[in-house]
XYZ file of C-alpha atoms in Angstrom:
379
model
C -3.439 -7.477 -22.613
C -5.532 -8.862 -19.753
C -7.869 -6.983 -17.433
C -7.247 -7.734 -13.754
C -7.901 -6.453 -10.248
C -5.359 -6.799 -7.399
C -6.639 -8.048 -4.028
C -5.052 -8.414 -0.585
C -6.488 -10.801 1.989
C -4.782 -9.179 4.998
C -2.851 -6.007 5.815
C 0.684 -6.094 4.448
C -0.063 -9.285 2.539
C 0.841 -10.128 -1.013
C -1.217 -8.900 -3.970
C -3.080 -11.470 -6.035
C -4.603 -10.959 -9.479
C -8.219 -11.927 -10.218
C -10.570 -11.666 -13.152
C -13.148 -8.868 -12.541
C -15.683 -10.581 -14.854
C -16.852 -7.272 -16.319
C -17.499 -5.640 -12.920
C -15.963 -2.283 -11.998
C -14.014 -2.366 -8.739
C -12.313 0.589 -7.028
C -9.370 0.507 -4.596
C -10.590 -0.041 -1.053
C -13.727 -1.979 -2.027
C -14.475 -5.180 -0.086
C -14.850 -8.152 -2.442
C -15.609 -11.880 -2.306
C -13.076 -13.891 -4.327
C -13.053 -17.482 -5.501
C -9.845 -19.216 -4.321
C -8.526 -22.760 -4.140
C -9.790 -22.910 -0.539
C -13.238 -21.652 -1.447
C -14.803 -18.178 -1.219
C -12.643 -15.660 0.658
C -13.038 -12.062 1.795
C -10.483 -9.537 0.527
C -9.823 -5.859 -0.109
C -9.143 -4.417 -3.537
C -5.805 -2.559 -3.660
C -5.808 -1.867 -7.404
C -8.899 -1.394 -9.542
C -9.543 -2.542 -13.092
C -6.176 -2.486 -14.841
C -4.818 -3.818 -18.126
C -1.518 -5.719 -17.777
C 0.680 -7.735 -20.123
C -0.214 -11.368 -20.619
C 3.172 -12.559 -19.358
C 2.463 -10.954 -15.944
C -0.602 -13.146 -15.388
C -0.687 -16.811 -14.419
C -3.589 -18.382 -16.262
C -6.278 -19.315 -15.524
C -7.314 -16.309 -13.435
C -9.784 -17.055 -10.647
C -12.926 -14.928 -10.823
C -14.382 -12.179 -8.688
C -17.656 -13.481 -7.230
C -19.239 -10.224 -6.049
C -18.755 -7.057 -4.088
C -19.146 -7.619 -0.347
C -22.642 -6.984 1.011
C -23.885 -6.143 4.503
C -24.567 -9.830 5.091
C -20.965 -10.671 4.178
C -19.638 -8.050 6.606
C -21.792 -9.415 9.429
C -20.542 -12.931 8.687
C -16.978 -11.610 8.818
C -17.598 -10.131 12.294
C -18.982 -13.470 13.481
C -15.858 -15.211 12.207
C -13.675 -12.767 14.167
C -15.567 -13.603 17.369
C -15.208 -17.298 16.624
C -11.449 -16.865 16.176
C -11.144 -15.369 19.674
C -13.046 -18.277 21.207
C -10.962 -20.803 19.234
C -7.731 -19.151 20.455
C -8.854 -19.527 24.071
C -9.825 -23.193 23.596
C -6.616 -24.037 21.715
C -4.389 -22.454 24.368
C -6.190 -24.485 27.037
C -5.776 -27.727 25.073
C -2.044 -27.034 24.539
C -1.573 -26.826 28.306
C -3.533 -30.032 28.813
C -1.394 -31.930 26.269
C 1.806 -30.289 27.647
C 3.143 -29.335 24.232
C 6.138 -27.031 23.755
C 4.514 -24.589 21.354
C 3.449 -20.925 21.445
C 0.138 -20.096 19.824
C 0.329 -16.973 17.637
C -2.900 -16.535 15.712
C -6.085 -18.202 14.543
C -7.807 -17.601 11.193
C -11.302 -18.726 10.269
C -12.257 -19.297 6.646
C -14.968 -17.099 5.194
C -17.525 -19.924 5.093
C -16.639 -20.925 8.690
C -15.790 -24.554 7.876
C -12.078 -24.402 8.666
C -9.876 -23.045 11.498
C -6.166 -22.446 10.854
C -3.823 -22.070 13.882
C -0.300 -20.579 13.621
C 2.282 -21.437 16.283
C 6.020 -21.180 16.919
C 8.294 -23.772 18.468
C 12.021 -24.402 18.727
C 11.714 -27.938 17.381
C 9.281 -30.388 15.844
C 5.995 -30.934 17.671
C 3.720 -33.991 17.504
C 0.287 -32.344 17.587
C -1.845 -35.143 16.157
C -3.666 -35.717 19.431
C -4.234 -31.970 19.769
C -5.826 -31.775 16.304
C -8.292 -34.535 17.132
C -9.229 -32.918 20.435
C -9.779 -29.499 18.781
C -11.871 -30.975 15.971
C -14.132 -32.671 18.522
C -14.497 -29.523 20.622
C -14.856 -26.860 17.873
C -16.695 -29.005 15.275
C -14.608 -27.715 12.367
C -11.738 -28.754 10.172
C -8.509 -27.997 12.051
C -5.108 -27.143 10.580
C -1.982 -26.292 12.606
C 0.931 -24.540 10.866
C 4.360 -23.898 12.358
C 5.930 -20.551 11.430
C 9.219 -18.747 12.112
C 9.897 -15.747 14.323
C 9.862 -13.323 11.373
C 6.424 -14.553 10.319
C 5.301 -14.155 13.916
C 6.267 -10.471 13.905
C 4.489 -10.034 10.570
C 1.263 -11.501 11.966
C 1.308 -9.731 15.340
C 2.670 -6.335 14.238
C 4.060 -3.636 16.525
C 6.382 -0.625 16.585
C 10.062 -0.797 15.722
C 12.957 1.153 17.242
C 12.322 3.873 14.613
C 8.850 4.476 16.090
C 7.022 3.275 12.984
C 5.025 0.038 12.444
C 6.993 -3.034 11.445
C 7.798 -2.969 7.736
C 6.858 -6.650 7.408
C 3.410 -5.955 8.839
C 2.864 -2.649 7.016
C 3.924 -3.103 3.386
C 6.478 -5.868 2.754
C 5.001 -8.558 0.520
C 7.802 -11.016 1.209
C 10.992 -11.239 3.248
C 14.333 -10.450 1.611
C 17.568 -12.105 2.756
C 19.594 -9.878 5.096
C 23.204 -10.679 6.084
C 25.717 -9.328 8.578
C 27.835 -8.250 5.580
C 25.283 -5.499 4.880
C 25.832 -4.032 8.348
C 29.609 -4.105 7.807
C 29.314 -2.442 4.410
C 27.184 0.356 5.864
C 29.608 0.912 8.752
C 27.047 0.075 11.449
C 27.766 -1.224 14.912
C 27.808 -5.025 14.997
C 26.078 -5.054 18.372
C 23.119 -7.473 17.897
C 20.882 -5.305 20.071
C 21.262 -2.375 17.648
C 20.886 -4.110 14.293
C 18.242 -6.715 15.219
C 14.485 -6.291 15.091
C 11.840 -7.448 17.554
C 11.933 -10.910 15.962
C 15.599 -11.316 16.940
C 16.762 -11.385 13.315
C 18.627 -8.682 11.394
C 16.404 -5.714 10.558
C 14.796 -5.796 7.121
C 15.601 -2.097 6.565
C 19.309 -2.954 6.156
C 18.365 -4.088 2.662
C 16.841 -0.733 1.617
C 20.077 1.264 1.126
C 22.453 -1.609 0.424
C 22.638 -0.872 -3.320
C 23.591 2.771 -2.673
C 26.335 1.739 -0.237
C 27.724 -0.863 -2.631
C 27.915 1.783 -5.356
C 29.700 4.186 -2.988
C 32.201 1.479 -1.979
C 33.153 1.028 -5.633
C 33.756 4.754 -6.170
C 35.441 5.715 -2.877
C 38.915 4.541 -1.772
C 39.427 2.007 0.998
C 40.739 2.932 4.424
C 44.553 3.167 4.701
C 44.859 3.717 0.928
C 47.662 5.922 -0.402
C 46.157 8.703 -2.520
C 46.904 12.027 -4.166
C 44.916 15.167 -3.358
C 45.027 18.786 -4.582
C 47.266 19.570 -1.563
C 49.633 16.616 -1.893
C 49.860 12.888 -1.166
C 48.519 11.244 1.964
C 46.824 8.242 3.587
C 43.077 7.720 3.989
C 42.088 7.668 7.667
C 38.273 7.643 7.412
C 35.588 7.227 4.722
C 32.085 8.726 5.037
C 29.806 6.872 2.621
C 26.752 9.035 3.308
C 28.466 12.335 2.453
C 30.891 10.637 0.031
C 33.826 12.401 1.645
C 37.226 11.125 2.752
C 39.515 12.202 5.607
C 43.182 12.126 4.609
C 46.359 12.701 6.619
C 48.714 14.506 4.272
C 52.437 13.849 4.409
C 53.027 17.586 4.663
C 50.505 18.034 7.525
C 50.311 14.641 9.330
C 48.950 16.028 12.608
C 45.615 17.182 11.156
C 43.328 15.252 8.771
C 41.897 17.084 5.771
C 38.489 16.366 4.200
C 38.065 15.905 0.433
C 35.298 14.664 -1.811
C 35.667 11.388 -3.634
C 36.062 13.225 -6.955
C 39.156 15.105 -5.746
C 41.203 11.983 -5.008
C 43.466 9.850 -7.170
C 44.224 6.394 -5.721
C 47.873 5.286 -5.915
C 47.654 2.221 -3.626
C 44.330 0.653 -2.635
C 44.137 -0.644 0.912
C 46.766 -1.010 3.608
C 50.372 -1.558 2.588
C 53.831 0.018 2.321
C 54.524 3.217 0.451
C 54.868 2.541 -3.288
C 58.504 2.146 -4.211
C 59.934 4.855 -6.404
C 56.885 7.055 -6.032
C 57.536 10.666 -6.963
C 54.860 13.237 -6.280
C 53.744 15.131 -9.393
C 54.092 18.903 -9.607
C 51.687 20.975 -7.539
C 50.194 22.464 -10.709
C 49.092 19.005 -11.814
C 47.648 18.188 -8.382
C 45.650 21.405 -8.421
C 43.731 20.085 -11.415
C 42.087 17.566 -9.071
C 40.401 20.365 -7.139
C 36.828 21.014 -8.144
C 35.990 24.576 -9.179
C 32.463 24.437 -7.811
C 32.559 22.819 -4.368
C 29.423 21.289 -2.947
C 27.743 23.715 -0.604
C 25.242 22.533 1.987
C 22.246 24.821 1.904
C 21.069 25.722 5.420
C 17.571 24.714 6.309
C 15.094 27.595 6.567
C 14.284 28.659 10.115
C 10.639 28.813 11.024
C 10.241 32.128 12.868
C 7.650 33.012 15.424
C 6.092 36.483 15.511
C 8.068 37.545 18.597
C 11.350 36.290 17.139
C 10.735 38.106 13.850
C 9.937 41.387 15.694
C 13.078 41.062 17.804
C 15.171 40.414 14.704
C 13.759 43.502 12.944
C 14.417 45.729 15.968
C 17.955 44.387 16.331
C 18.634 45.000 12.654
C 17.285 48.568 12.900
C 19.584 49.259 15.891
C 22.593 47.953 13.971
C 21.778 50.166 10.995
C 21.522 53.273 13.247
C 24.862 52.494 14.870
C 26.443 52.084 11.444
C 25.106 55.468 10.297
C 26.434 57.193 13.448
C 29.857 55.614 13.005
C 29.971 56.855 9.400
C 28.818 60.425 10.214
C 31.076 61.032 13.238
C 34.491 61.113 11.506
C 33.009 63.180 8.701
C 31.874 65.871 11.212
C 35.216 65.915 13.082
C 37.270 66.347 9.928
C 35.043 69.014 8.381
C 36.757 72.493 8.353
C 35.023 75.329 10.135
C 33.260 77.777 7.846
C 32.376 81.402 8.623
C 28.736 82.002 8.775
C 27.649 84.462 6.100
C 26.357 87.752 7.263
C 22.655 87.982 7.190
C 20.936 91.061 6.005
C 18.290 92.888 7.938
C 17.875 92.747 11.704
C 20.510 90.094 12.254
C 23.278 92.474 11.018
C 22.215 95.154 13.504
C 22.475 92.687 16.371
C 26.007 91.847 15.268
C 27.026 95.561 15.302
C 25.681 96.009 18.848
C 27.686 92.996 20.017
C 30.882 94.464 18.517
C 30.227 97.819 20.217
C 29.842 96.081 23.589
C 33.128 94.237 23.208
C 35.057 97.372 22.239
C 33.557 99.277 25.236
C 34.708 96.540 27.585
C 38.221 96.676 26.197
C 38.414 100.475 26.687
C 37.117 100.152 30.254
C 39.755 97.507 30.980
C 42.559 99.743 29.691
C 41.350 102.638 31.793
C 41.484 100.665 35.051
C 38.008 99.221 34.997
C 35.384 99.918 37.631
C 32.597 102.501 37.601
C 34.739 105.583 38.187
C 34.736 108.515 35.836
C 37.385 108.398 33.219
C 37.906 108.490 29.557
C 36.248 105.135 29.129
C 33.171 106.263 31.079
C 32.872 109.511 29.129
C 33.008 107.684 25.883
């Protein structure tokens, strides 16, 4: 086992291992490292760690010291010098009429060397430019031609997803990306939609390629002849993200049915004629392909506001009241009428008086009514 610290010299750059020389370094600490180009300023991205010997390329270069205030001030001076060197270099390029686009300038930590990055469509003879810059800036000059992907990595920016470029944020190195990846993932082959700011295919096409290749192996191809729990049919569409397949059944050709990849048995892969002598198996055997526990998509929880929650509670209370009224109404209409029991005490006397009044009215009606004297009046 070997003790190391990991250091990056710029944001999104590659990690390099160094020997801490017994010093304790924490992630985020500014350090001065001994490199092949001399002392350099870097940032620790992984503190003291023990790794296997086969992961280390010997001999490890040492950590010189933790950065001090003097080192930070020198770093700021180098940044100002880089801006001035960029202005001078751009002016000299115009004077020499060279077909090159200046991208960035980097000054070494000790200030003895200036490194210029540029892009160009072809080879450029910049020997005269190097001599002129060395005379003007009084430093060692190095010009390095880079590609458009390296240019995006150095400059940075925001991609179409709204996030910083992956190459500038965290990618240590570029991975090969091909148009075959876009075809496998079913993306539009419009260059404007699958290309990054550098004009090359987007690096993020590589992220999910392994998952798509695995899905392609497990799911049937388009126009394949397959068997489903509802009968035989032809594949019309394949959704690799959901791992579902749309199939036009022979029994229902006008409407495509959706099945999961596990519910399908491939009879003929790819486009071609119907298999000769094919006889569909019994429906009982096809039903065995159907999964007992289908995949259910759980709905996302809704974040309620206070007003929405109060409205929902009031609406639910109104629905419960209406349900109770609908249940009680037929019960009241179908209930048979019951005679009220006679009550003892004063209530029974009131009932007798009411009966007397009704019988008196009936006798008055039989006797001709009115207020004249008669048998009903005498009674």
